[in-house]
Every structure is written in C-alpha cells, then in structure tokens.
PDB file of C-alpha atoms in Angstrom:
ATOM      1  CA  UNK S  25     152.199 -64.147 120.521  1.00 62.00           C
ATOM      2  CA  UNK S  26     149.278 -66.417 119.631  1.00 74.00           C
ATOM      3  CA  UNK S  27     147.356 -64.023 117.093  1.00 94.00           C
ATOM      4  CA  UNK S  28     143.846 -65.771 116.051  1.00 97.00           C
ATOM      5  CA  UNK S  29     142.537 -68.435 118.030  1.00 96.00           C
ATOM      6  CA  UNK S  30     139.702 -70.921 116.598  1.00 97.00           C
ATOM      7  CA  UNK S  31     138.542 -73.365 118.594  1.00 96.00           C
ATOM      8  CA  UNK S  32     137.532 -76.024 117.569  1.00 97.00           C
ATOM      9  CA  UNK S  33     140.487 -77.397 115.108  1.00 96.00           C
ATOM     10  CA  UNK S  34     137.909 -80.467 113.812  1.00 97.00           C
ATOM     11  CA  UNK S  35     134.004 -81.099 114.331  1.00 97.00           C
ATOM     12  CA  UNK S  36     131.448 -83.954 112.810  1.00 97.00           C
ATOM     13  CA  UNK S  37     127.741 -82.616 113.698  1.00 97.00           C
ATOM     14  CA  UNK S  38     124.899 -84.414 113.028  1.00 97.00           C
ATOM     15  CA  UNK S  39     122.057 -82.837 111.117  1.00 98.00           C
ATOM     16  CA  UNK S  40     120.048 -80.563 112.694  1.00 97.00           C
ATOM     17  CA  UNK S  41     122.682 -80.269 115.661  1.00 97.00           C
ATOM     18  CA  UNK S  42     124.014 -76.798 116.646  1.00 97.00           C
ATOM     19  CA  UNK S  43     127.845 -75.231 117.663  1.00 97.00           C
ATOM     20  CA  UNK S  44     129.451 -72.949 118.251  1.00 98.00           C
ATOM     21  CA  UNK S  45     133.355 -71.667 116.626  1.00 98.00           C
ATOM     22  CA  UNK S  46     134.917 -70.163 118.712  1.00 97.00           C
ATOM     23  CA  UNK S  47     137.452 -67.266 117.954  1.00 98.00           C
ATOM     24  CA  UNK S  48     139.592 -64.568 119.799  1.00 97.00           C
ATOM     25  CA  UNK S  49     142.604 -62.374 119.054  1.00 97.00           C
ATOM     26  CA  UNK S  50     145.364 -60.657 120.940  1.00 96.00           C
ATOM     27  CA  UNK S  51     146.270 -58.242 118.348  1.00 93.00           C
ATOM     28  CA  UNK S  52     143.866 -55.281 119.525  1.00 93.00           C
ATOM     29  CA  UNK S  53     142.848 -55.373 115.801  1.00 93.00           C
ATOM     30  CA  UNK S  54     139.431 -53.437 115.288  1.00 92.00           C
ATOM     31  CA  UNK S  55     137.486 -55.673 112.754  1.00 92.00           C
ATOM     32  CA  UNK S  56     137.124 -59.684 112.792  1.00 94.00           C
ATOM     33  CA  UNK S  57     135.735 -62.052 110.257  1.00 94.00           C
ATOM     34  CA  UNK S  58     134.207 -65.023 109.721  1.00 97.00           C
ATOM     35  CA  UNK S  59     134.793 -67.082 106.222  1.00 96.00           C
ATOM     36  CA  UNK S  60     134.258 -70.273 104.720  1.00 97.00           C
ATOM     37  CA  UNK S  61     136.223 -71.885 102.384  1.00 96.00           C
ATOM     38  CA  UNK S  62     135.200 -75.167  99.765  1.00 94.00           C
ATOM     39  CA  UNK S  63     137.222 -76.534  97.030  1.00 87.00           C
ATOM     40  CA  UNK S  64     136.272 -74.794  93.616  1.00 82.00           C
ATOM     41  CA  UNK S  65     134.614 -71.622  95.338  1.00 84.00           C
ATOM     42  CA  UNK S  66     137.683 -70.163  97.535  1.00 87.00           C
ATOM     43  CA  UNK S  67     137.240 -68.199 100.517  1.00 93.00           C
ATOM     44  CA  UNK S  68     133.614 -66.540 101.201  1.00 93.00           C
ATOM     45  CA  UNK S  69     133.137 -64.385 104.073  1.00 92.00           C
ATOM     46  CA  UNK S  70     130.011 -64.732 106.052  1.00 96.00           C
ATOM     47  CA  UNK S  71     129.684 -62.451 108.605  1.00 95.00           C
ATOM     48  CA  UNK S  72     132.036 -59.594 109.482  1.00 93.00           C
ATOM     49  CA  UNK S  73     132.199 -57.084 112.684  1.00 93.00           C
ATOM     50  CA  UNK S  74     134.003 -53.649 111.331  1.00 89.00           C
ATOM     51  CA  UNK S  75     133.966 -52.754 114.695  1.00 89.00           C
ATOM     52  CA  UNK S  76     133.237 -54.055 118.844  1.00 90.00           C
ATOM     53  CA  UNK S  77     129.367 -53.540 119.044  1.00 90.00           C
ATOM     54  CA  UNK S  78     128.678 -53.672 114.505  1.00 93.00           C
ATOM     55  CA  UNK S  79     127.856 -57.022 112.739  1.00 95.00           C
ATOM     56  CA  UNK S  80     127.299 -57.057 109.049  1.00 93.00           C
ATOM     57  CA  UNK S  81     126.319 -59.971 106.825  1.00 93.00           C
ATOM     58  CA  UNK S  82     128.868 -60.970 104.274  1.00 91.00           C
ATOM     59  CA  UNK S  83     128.389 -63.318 101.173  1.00 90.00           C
ATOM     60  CA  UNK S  84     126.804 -66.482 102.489  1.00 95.00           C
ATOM     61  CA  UNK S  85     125.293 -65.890 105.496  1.00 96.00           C
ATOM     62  CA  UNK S  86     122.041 -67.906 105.778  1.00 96.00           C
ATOM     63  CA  UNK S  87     122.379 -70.344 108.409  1.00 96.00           C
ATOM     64  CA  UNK S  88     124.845 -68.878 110.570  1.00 98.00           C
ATOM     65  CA  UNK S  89     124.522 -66.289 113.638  1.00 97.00           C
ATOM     66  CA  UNK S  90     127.470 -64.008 115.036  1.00 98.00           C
ATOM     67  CA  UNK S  91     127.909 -62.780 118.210  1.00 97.00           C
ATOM     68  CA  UNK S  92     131.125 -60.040 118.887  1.00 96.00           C
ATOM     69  CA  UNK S  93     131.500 -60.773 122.414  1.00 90.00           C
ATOM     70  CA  UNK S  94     133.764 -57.784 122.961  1.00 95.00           C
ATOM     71  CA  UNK S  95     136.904 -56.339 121.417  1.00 95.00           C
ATOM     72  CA  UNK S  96     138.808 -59.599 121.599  1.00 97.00           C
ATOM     73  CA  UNK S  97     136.367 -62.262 120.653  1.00 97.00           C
ATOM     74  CA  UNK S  98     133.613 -63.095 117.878  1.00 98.00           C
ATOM     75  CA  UNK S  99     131.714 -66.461 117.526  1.00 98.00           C
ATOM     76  CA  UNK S 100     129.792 -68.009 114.891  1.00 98.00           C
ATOM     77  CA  UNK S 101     126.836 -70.049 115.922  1.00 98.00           C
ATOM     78  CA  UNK S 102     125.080 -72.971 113.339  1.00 97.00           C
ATOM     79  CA  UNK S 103     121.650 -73.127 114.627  1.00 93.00           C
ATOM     80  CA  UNK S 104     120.861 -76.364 112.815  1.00 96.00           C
ATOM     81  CA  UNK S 105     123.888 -77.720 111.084  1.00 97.00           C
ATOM     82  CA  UNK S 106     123.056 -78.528 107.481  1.00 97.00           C
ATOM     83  CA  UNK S 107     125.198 -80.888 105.123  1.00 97.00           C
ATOM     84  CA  UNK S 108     125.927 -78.009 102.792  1.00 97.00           C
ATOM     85  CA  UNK S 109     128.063 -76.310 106.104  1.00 98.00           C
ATOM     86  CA  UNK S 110     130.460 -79.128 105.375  1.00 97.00           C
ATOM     87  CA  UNK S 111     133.450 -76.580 105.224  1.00 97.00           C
ATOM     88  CA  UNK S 112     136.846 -75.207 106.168  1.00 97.00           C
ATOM     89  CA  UNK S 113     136.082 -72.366 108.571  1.00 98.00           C
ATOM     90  CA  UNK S 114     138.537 -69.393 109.411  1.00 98.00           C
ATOM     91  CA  UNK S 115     138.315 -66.494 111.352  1.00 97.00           C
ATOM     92  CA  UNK S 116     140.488 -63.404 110.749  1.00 95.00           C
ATOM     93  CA  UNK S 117     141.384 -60.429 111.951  1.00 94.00           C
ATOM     94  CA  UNK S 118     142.764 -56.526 111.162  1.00 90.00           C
ATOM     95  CA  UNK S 119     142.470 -53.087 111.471  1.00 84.00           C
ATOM     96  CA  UNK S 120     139.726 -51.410 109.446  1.00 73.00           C
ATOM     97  CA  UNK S 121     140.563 -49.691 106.505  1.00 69.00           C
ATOM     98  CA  UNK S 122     141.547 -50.802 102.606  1.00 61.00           C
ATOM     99  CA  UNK S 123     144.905 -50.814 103.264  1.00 75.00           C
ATOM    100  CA  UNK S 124     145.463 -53.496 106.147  1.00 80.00           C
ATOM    101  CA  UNK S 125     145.692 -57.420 105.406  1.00 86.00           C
ATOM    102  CA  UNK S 126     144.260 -60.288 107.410  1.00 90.00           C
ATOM    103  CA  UNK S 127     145.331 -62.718 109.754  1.00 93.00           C
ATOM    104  CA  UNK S 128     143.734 -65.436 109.748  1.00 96.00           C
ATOM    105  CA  UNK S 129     143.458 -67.972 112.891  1.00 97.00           C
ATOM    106  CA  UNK S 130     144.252 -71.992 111.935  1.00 96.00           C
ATOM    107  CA  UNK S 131     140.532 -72.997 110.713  1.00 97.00           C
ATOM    108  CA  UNK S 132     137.821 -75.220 111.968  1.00 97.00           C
ATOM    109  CA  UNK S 133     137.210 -78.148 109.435  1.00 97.00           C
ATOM    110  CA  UNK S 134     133.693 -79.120 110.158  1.00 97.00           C
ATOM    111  CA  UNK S 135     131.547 -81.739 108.668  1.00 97.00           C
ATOM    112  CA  UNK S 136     127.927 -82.300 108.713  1.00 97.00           C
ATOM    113  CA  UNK S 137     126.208 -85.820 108.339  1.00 97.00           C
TER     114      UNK S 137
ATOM    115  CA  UNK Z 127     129.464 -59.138  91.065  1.00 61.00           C
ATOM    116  CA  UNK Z 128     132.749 -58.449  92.113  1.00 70.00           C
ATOM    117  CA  UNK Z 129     134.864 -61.181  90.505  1.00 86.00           C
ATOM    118  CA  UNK Z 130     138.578 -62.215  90.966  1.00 91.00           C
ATOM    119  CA  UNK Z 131     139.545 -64.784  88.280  1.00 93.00           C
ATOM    120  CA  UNK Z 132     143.048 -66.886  88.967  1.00 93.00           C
ATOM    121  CA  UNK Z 133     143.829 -69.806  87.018  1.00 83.00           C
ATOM    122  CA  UNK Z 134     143.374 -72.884  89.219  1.00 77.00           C
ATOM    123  CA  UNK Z 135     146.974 -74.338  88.145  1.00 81.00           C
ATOM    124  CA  UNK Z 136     148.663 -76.265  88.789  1.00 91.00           C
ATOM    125  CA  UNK Z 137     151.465 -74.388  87.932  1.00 95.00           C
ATOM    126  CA  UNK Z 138     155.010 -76.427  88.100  1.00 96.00           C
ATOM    127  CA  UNK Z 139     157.997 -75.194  87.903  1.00 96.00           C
ATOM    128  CA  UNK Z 140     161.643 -75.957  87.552  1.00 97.00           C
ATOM    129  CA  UNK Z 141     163.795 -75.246  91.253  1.00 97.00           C
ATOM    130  CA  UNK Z 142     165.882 -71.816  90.540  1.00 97.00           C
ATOM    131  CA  UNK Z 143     163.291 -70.573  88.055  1.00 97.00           C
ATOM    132  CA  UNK Z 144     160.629 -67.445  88.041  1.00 97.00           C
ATOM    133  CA  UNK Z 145     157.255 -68.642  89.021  1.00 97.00           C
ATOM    134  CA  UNK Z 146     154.324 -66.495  87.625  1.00 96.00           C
ATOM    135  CA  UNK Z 147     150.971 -65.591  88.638  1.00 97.00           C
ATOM    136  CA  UNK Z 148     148.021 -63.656  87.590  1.00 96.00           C
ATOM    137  CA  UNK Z 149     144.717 -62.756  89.275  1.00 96.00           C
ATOM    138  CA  UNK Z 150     142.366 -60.427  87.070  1.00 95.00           C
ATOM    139  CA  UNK Z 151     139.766 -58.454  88.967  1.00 93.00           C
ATOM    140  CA  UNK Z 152     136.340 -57.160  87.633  1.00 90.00           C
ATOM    141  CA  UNK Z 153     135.847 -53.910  89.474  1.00 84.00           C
ATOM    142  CA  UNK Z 154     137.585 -50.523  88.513  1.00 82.00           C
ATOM    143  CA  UNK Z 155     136.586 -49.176  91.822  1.00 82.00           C
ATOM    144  CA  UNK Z 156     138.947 -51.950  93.702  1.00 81.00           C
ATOM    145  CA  UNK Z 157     141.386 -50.202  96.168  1.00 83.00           C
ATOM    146  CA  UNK Z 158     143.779 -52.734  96.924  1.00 90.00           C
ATOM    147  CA  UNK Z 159     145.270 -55.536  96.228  1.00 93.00           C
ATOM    148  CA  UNK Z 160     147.011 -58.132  98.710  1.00 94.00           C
ATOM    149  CA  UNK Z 161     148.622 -62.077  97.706  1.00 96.00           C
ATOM    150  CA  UNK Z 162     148.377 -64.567 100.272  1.00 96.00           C
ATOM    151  CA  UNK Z 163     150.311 -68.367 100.230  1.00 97.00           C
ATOM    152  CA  UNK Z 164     148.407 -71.022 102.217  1.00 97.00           C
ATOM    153  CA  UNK Z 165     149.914 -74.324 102.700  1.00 97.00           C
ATOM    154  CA  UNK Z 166     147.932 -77.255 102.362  1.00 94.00           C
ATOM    155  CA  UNK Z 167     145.468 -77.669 105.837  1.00 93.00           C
ATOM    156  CA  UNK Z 168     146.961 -74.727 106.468  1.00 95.00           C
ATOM    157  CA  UNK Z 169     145.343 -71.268 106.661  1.00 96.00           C
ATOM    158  CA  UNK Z 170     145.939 -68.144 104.740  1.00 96.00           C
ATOM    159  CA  UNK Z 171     149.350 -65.970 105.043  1.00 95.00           C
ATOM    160  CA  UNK Z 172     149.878 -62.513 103.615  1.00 94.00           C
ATOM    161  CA  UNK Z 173     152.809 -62.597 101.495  1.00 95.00           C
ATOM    162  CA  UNK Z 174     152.365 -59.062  99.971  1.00 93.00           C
ATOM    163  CA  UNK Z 175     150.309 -56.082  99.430  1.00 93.00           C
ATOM    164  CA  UNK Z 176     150.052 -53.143  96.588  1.00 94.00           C
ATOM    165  CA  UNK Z 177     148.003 -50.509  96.264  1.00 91.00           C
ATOM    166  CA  UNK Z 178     149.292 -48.438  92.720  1.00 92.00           C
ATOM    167  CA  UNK Z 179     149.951 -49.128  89.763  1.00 95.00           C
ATOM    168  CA  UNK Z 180     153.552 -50.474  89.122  1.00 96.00           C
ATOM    169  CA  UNK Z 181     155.815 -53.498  90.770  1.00 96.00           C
ATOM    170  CA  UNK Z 182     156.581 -53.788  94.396  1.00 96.00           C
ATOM    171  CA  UNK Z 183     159.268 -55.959  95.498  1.00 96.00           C
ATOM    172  CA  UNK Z 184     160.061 -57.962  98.912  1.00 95.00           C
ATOM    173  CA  UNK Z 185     162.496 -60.218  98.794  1.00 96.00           C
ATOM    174  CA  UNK Z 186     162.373 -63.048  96.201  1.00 97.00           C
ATOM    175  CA  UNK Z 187     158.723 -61.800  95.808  1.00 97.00           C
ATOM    176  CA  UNK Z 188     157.678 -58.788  93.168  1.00 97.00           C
ATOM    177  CA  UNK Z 189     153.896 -57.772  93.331  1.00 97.00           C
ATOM    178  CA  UNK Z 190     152.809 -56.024  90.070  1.00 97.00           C
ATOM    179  CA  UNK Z 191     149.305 -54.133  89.181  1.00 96.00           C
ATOM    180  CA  UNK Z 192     147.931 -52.316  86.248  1.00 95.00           C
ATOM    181  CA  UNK Z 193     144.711 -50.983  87.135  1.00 93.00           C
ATOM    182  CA  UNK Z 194     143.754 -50.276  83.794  1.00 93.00           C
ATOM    183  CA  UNK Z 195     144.183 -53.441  82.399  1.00 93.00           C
ATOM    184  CA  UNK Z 196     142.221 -54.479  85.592  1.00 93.00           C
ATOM    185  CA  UNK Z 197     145.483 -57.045  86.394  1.00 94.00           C
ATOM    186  CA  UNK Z 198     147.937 -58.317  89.365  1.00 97.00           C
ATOM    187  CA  UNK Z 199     150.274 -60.425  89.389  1.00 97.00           C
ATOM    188  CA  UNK Z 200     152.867 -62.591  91.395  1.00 97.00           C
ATOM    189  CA  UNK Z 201     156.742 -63.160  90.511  1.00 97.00           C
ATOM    190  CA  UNK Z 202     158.317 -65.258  92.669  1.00 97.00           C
ATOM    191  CA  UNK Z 203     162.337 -65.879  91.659  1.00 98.00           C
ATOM    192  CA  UNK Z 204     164.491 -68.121  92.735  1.00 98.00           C
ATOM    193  CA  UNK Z 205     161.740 -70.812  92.730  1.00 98.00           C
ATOM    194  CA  UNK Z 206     161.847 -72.626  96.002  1.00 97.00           C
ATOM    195  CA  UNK Z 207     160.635 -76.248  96.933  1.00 97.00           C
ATOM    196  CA  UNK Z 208     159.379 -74.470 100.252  1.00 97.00           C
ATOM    197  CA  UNK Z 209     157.381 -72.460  97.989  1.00 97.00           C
ATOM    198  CA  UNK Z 210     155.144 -74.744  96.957  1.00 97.00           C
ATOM    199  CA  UNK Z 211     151.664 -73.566  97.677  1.00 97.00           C
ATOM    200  CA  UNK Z 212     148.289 -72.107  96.606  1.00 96.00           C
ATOM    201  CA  UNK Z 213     148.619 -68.549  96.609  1.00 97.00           C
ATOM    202  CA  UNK Z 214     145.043 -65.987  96.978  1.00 96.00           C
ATOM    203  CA  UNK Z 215     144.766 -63.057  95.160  1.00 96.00           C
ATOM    204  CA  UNK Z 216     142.546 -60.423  96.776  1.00 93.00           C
ATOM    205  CA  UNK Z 217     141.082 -57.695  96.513  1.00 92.00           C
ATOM    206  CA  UNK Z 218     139.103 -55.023  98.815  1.00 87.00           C
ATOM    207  CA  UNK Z 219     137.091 -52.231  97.298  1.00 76.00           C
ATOM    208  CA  UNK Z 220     135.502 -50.498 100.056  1.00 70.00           C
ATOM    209  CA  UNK Z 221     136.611 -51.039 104.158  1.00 62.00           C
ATOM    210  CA  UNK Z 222     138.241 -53.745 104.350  1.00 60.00           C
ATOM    211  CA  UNK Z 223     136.268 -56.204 102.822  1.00 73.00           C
ATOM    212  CA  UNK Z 224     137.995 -58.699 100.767  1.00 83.00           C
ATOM    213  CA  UNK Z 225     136.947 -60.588  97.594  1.00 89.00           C
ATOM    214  CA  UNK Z 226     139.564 -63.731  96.896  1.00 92.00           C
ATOM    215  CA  UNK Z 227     140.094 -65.761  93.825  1.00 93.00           C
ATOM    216  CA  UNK Z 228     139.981 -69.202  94.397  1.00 92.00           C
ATOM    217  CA  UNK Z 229     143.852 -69.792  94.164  1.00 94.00           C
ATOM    218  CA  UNK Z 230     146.662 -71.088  91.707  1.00 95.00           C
ATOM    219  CA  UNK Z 231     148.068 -74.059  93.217  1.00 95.00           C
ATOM    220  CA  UNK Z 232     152.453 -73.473  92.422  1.00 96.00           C
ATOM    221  CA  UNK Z 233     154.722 -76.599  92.468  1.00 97.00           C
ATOM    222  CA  UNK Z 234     158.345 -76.242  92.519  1.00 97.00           C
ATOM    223  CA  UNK Z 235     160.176 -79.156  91.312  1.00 97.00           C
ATOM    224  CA  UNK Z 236     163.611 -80.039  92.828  1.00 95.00           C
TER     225      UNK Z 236
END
C-alpha cells in the first residue's frame, strides 16, 4: 500500500540546470498536487490537476511546468533551477471535492546553488 | 487574500496535560476545515477534519470550529511525548483547494 510516491527524496542542481519530480499514486484518487514548503511561509501549492487531462496554476507557479501523465502520475518540471526553488517539495493526492483531505507523498528536498 | 493565521509556537507542554491550538481563518466563505501533524523531515498527516460548527472528537483528539468567530482549534489530551509535532491548520473554500497556516510547533515534555 505505497500511497504517494516522489522521487527524488534529495537533489542539489546547479543554476540554470533543469529536473524533473517525479510523483505517482495508487489510490485511484482524482486530483494531485504539487506544493512547496519554506520555513516562515508554510505550504504553497503550485500547480494542481482537479482532474486526468486539467492543470491549473496554484499560488507560486512561475518557474515550474506540470505535466499529468495519466490518472496515476503528475510531474513537475524546473526549466532553469533558480536559488529561490531551494525548497521542500511534496506532492499530494485526493478525491475532488471540499470535503476530502490530502495525502501527501514523503517530499523532495531540493537545493539550488 | 485568503489567510490562515496559527501562532508559530513553540508550544510546550507538561506529559498528561491538554495541549491547545488555534488557527484563525480570514474567509467567511471557507468550507472546511482539516488539522494535519507533520513530524520533523517528515511530510504532512491528516489528523482530523470538521466541517460545522461545534467540536468533533477522535480519540485523544477534539477538533472545534466557530464559523462566526472565523476560529478552529486543536485539543489534544492526554499530552503525549509521541505527540510532539507541528500541526497545519487548513482550510479549503472552493474544490479542494487548500490554504495552510504555517504551523504551531507542540512539545510535550516527559
């Protein structure tokens, strides 16, 4: 019963270098997420897919491209990693509607220099 | 802006004691309401949800909201060491897009 799975677990990028975070889940859930999260300014979503085919852009999403691969997976691309993408990222997953929580996959800490 | 104000802690308390925490929201429209306990380099866990006004209790845990005062809170009794944690208020107001606080970190002293 594995959940979310992020893949990386830890990156270093150099400026200017690109990657891609990986993420599926096994839950059948309809809507994934991606979010960052930095000390003082909690978690911040990014990008969001309500639904296999939809992306949407979230609160901070210069900088960053998503990709729903199908119902299972959705990836986060940095184009040209930046210092201020230092971060915690997580992925999560759940069913749309108000009433359903998250579960989030293990986080990618990544760090630009 | 949709705003979710916790205080950033730390909180400590006593083993055996009631641990208390608050999360104040800044939109009336806000649907529901959800607490989450991440360990440290850990990632978020849903401890609870609500969704009306009132308390809700699971376990040692009670969730409580008063949508007029715009307010949810956290009661956690029996304090545990285990418990130790920062814990995320959020909140969705439309879909199920969620705004968090940025945590109240909770120590619970043996």
């Amino acid at each position: 019963n594995a959940g979310v799975t992020q893949t990386p677990k830890f990156q270093v990028l150099k400026t200017g270098q690109s990657m891609t975070l990986q993420c599926a889940q096994d839950m059948n859930h309809n809507s994934m997420y991606w979010y960052r999260q930095d000390p003082g300014m909690g978690l911040r979503l990014i990008y969001y897919s309500a639904s296999e085919g939809t992306t949407d852009k979230g609160e901070v999403p210069n900088g960053y491209n998503v990709s729903r691969l199908n119902k299972r997976e959705f990836s986060l691309r940095l184009e040209s990693a930046a210092p201020s993408q230092t971060s915690v990222y997580f992925c999560a997953s759940s069913e749309w509607g108000a009433n359903y929580g998250y579960t989030f996959g293990s986080g990618t800490r990544l760090t630009v220099v | 802006q949709k705003e979710v104000e916790q205080n950033s802690g730390p909180l400590s308390v006593p083993e055996g004691a009631i641990a208390s925490l608050n999360c104040t929201y800044s939109d009336r429209g806000s649907q529901s309401f959800f607490w989450y306990r991440q360990y440290s380099g850990k990632s978020p866990e849903l401890i609870m949800s609500i969704y009306s006004n009132g308390d809700k209790e699971d376990g040692r845990f009670t969730a409580q909201l008063n949508k007029a005062s715009q307010y949810v809170s956290l009661l956690i009794r029996d304090s545990q060491p285990s418990d130790s944690a920062t814990y995320l208020c959020a909140v969705t107001y439309t879909g199920n897009q969620f705004y968090f606080g940025t945590g109240t970190s909770l120590t619970v002293i043996p």
